[in-house]
Amino acid sequence: MRGLVISGGGSKGAFAGGMAEYFIDDLGIKYDVFTGSSTGSLLIPMLASDNIQKAKEVYTSITEKDIFTLNPYKIKVKKGVLKIKMNHINILRSFLRGNKTFGSTLKLRKTIQRFFTEEDFNQVKEGNRNVVVTVSNISRNKGEFKSINDFDYEDFCDWIWASANFLPFMSLVTKNGMEYGDGGFSNNIPIQSAIDAGATEIDVIVLNPIESLSNRMKSTNVINLLFNVFDYLLDQSTSSRFELSKLNSKKNKIKINIYHTPHKLTENSLIFNQKRMKLWWEQGREHAKKLKSDSIIIEPDI
């Protein structure tokens, strides 16, 4: 079985989409298992339903207006550079409405259903493809994997939404008495879930370079500082090397092909700029054409 894993990375998912388009359309790779975290969880259901063009439409046209019901930040362009400022009014509105986070993403939940329809959901199931999204159970302080095979359409859309909600800027999702958020906090590169689903060769797209030599921009406000802190923590705790050190296979020999971005794409992946995302999609496709993977073998435990 062949698996595709896409890491978290917000708007950088456009780059992963371009790479996946090349793998599926040009190389003709047929994937049986799709796993993702955060933006990867948004992307993989569309890829699994053979809807690459729809995925491309999403990742080259979406803006913050399609995501946030209450956006906790404002984006300003100064001398061609995108800057983030706090949206004090929306943050206050969010708290007055009883939200536990700075912003609200009810629009994202509707956007998910607009681009991954119940028809798409049924097509994936009928095609015997397994789609697994990663969520962080905040109540139990652990990561969980949610397979399309275990839920109906509405519930699975909820899990996709939960996986993509970067806390504390986006909505905290409550299901079954538990609180859930971004899958990247617990497992940003969910390779193990693809192994557990039966994949024996896995293509992994990591939306960060192997090593980042760039310096982060100086923090200008509390929102900007929080972005920088969380980005730093994700870089430290969820690198591909860190994930690979934890992998295990009970029965099969596993081949893992890892693909990184050639450089750091952005300092803030929660800025959804259409022009930039269109460029990333094409860059991802071109990058996949010439890229050789860093392949490793995981031997079975037995």
PDB file of N, CA and C in Angstrom, residues 14 19 47-48 64 82 84 94 103 108 110 144 168 192 196 200 215 218 221 252 273 295 299 301:
ATOM      1  N   ALA A  14      -0.284  25.182   0.037  1.00  0.00           N
ATOM      2  CA  ALA A  14      -0.304  25.364  -1.413  1.00  0.00           C
ATOM      3  C   ALA A  14       0.915  24.711  -2.058  1.00  0.00           C
ATOM      4  N   MET A  19       3.171  19.842  -5.165  1.00  0.00           N
ATOM      5  CA  MET A  19       3.970  18.621  -5.185  1.00  0.00           C
ATOM      6  C   MET A  19       3.083  17.396  -5.381  1.00  0.00           C
ATOM      7  N   LEU A  47      -7.518  15.502  -2.182  1.00  0.00           N
ATOM      8  CA  LEU A  47      -6.627  14.673  -2.994  1.00  0.00           C
ATOM      9  C   LEU A  47      -7.148  13.247  -3.078  1.00  0.00           C
ATOM     10  N   ALA A  48      -7.664  12.733  -1.962  1.00  0.00           N
ATOM     11  CA  ALA A  48      -8.163  11.360  -1.924  1.00  0.00           C
ATOM     12  C   ALA A  48      -9.407  11.174  -2.789  1.00  0.00           C
ATOM     13  N   GLU A  64      -8.435  35.108   4.349  1.00  0.00           N
ATOM     14  CA  GLU A  64      -8.866  35.079   5.748  1.00  0.00           C
ATOM     15  C   GLU A  64     -10.395  35.181   5.877  1.00  0.00           C
ATOM     16  N   LEU A  82       4.374  42.086   4.280  1.00  0.00           N
ATOM     17  CA  LEU A  82       3.141  41.864   5.024  1.00  0.00           C
ATOM     18  C   LEU A  82       3.402  41.955   6.522  1.00  0.00           C
ATOM     19  N   ILE A  84       1.574  42.033  10.543  1.00  0.00           N
ATOM     20  CA  ILE A  84       0.395  41.661  11.324  1.00  0.00           C
ATOM     21  C   ILE A  84       0.205  42.612  12.494  1.00  0.00           C
ATOM     22  N   SER A  94     -14.842  38.450  20.451  1.00  0.00           N
ATOM     23  CA  SER A  94     -14.719  37.006  20.646  1.00  0.00           C
ATOM     24  C   SER A  94     -14.919  36.630  22.110  1.00  0.00           C
ATOM     25  N   GLY A 103      -9.906  34.401  18.316  1.00  0.00           N
ATOM     26  CA  GLY A 103     -10.720  34.503  17.109  1.00  0.00           C
ATOM     27  C   GLY A 103     -11.691  33.350  16.977  1.00  0.00           C
ATOM     28  N   LEU A 108     -14.579  28.722   8.402  1.00  0.00           N
ATOM     29  CA  LEU A 108     -13.736  27.641   7.908  1.00  0.00           C
ATOM     30  C   LEU A 108     -14.514  26.329   7.887  1.00  0.00           C
ATOM     31  N   LYS A 110     -17.646  25.951   7.343  1.00  0.00           N
ATOM     32  CA  LYS A 110     -18.513  25.992   6.160  1.00  0.00           C
ATOM     33  C   LYS A 110     -17.698  25.839   4.882  1.00  0.00           C
ATOM     34  N   GLU A 144      -4.606  12.425  18.653  1.00  0.00           N
ATOM     35  CA  GLU A 144      -5.490  11.356  18.224  1.00  0.00           C
ATOM     36  C   GLU A 144      -5.586  11.358  16.703  1.00  0.00           C
ATOM     37  N   PRO A 168      -4.072  29.779  20.131  1.00  0.00           N
ATOM     38  CA  PRO A 168      -5.376  30.285  20.565  1.00  0.00           C
ATOM     39  C   PRO A 168      -5.992  31.306  19.620  1.00  0.00           C
ATOM     40  N   GLN A 192       3.478   7.929  11.499  1.00  0.00           N
ATOM     41  CA  GLN A 192       3.093   6.699  12.190  1.00  0.00           C
ATOM     42  C   GLN A 192       1.653   6.309  11.876  1.00  0.00           C
ATOM     43  N   ASP A 196       0.414   2.702  10.639  1.00  0.00           N
ATOM     44  CA  ASP A 196      -0.634   1.960  11.339  1.00  0.00           C
ATOM     45  C   ASP A 196      -1.807   1.626  10.416  1.00  0.00           C
ATOM     46  N   THR A 200       3.074   0.694   3.229  1.00  0.00           N
ATOM     47  CA  THR A 200       4.428   0.137   3.273  1.00  0.00           C
ATOM     48  C   THR A 200       5.447   1.004   2.528  1.00  0.00           C
ATOM     49  N   ASN A 215      16.522  34.294  10.280  1.00  0.00           N
ATOM     50  CA  ASN A 215      16.126  34.844  11.571  1.00  0.00           C
ATOM     51  C   ASN A 215      14.686  35.338  11.504  1.00  0.00           C
ATOM     52  N   LYS A 218      11.548  40.681  14.153  1.00  0.00           N
ATOM     53  CA  LYS A 218      11.354  41.152  15.514  1.00  0.00           C
ATOM     54  C   LYS A 218       9.869  41.274  15.827  1.00  0.00           C
ATOM     55  N   ASN A 221       4.092  43.047  18.392  1.00  0.00           N
ATOM     56  CA  ASN A 221       2.939  43.073  19.286  1.00  0.00           C
ATOM     57  C   ASN A 221       2.737  41.675  19.830  1.00  0.00           C
ATOM     58  N   ASN A 252       5.713  -5.015   8.902  1.00  0.00           N
ATOM     59  CA  ASN A 252       6.250  -4.809   7.562  1.00  0.00           C
ATOM     60  C   ASN A 252       7.498  -3.930   7.538  1.00  0.00           C
ATOM     61  N   ASN A 273      -2.334  34.852   1.400  1.00  0.00           N
ATOM     62  CA  ASN A 273      -2.201  35.794   0.302  1.00  0.00           C
ATOM     63  C   ASN A 273      -2.330  35.034  -1.021  1.00  0.00           C
ATOM     64  N   SER A 295      15.304   8.985   1.392  1.00  0.00           N
ATOM     65  CA  SER A 295      14.565   7.768   1.732  1.00  0.00           C
ATOM     66  C   SER A 295      15.227   7.019   2.886  1.00  0.00           C
ATOM     67  N   GLU A 299      12.647  -1.064   9.676  1.00  0.00           N
ATOM     68  CA  GLU A 299      12.541  -2.516   9.772  1.00  0.00           C
ATOM     69  C   GLU A 299      11.460  -2.895  10.776  1.00  0.00           C
ATOM     70  N   ASP A 301       9.517  -4.708  13.852  1.00  0.00           N
ATOM     71  CA  ASP A 301       9.969  -4.977  15.224  1.00  0.00           C
ATOM     72  C   ASP A 301      10.224  -6.456  15.475  1.00  0.00           C
TER      73      ASP A 301
END
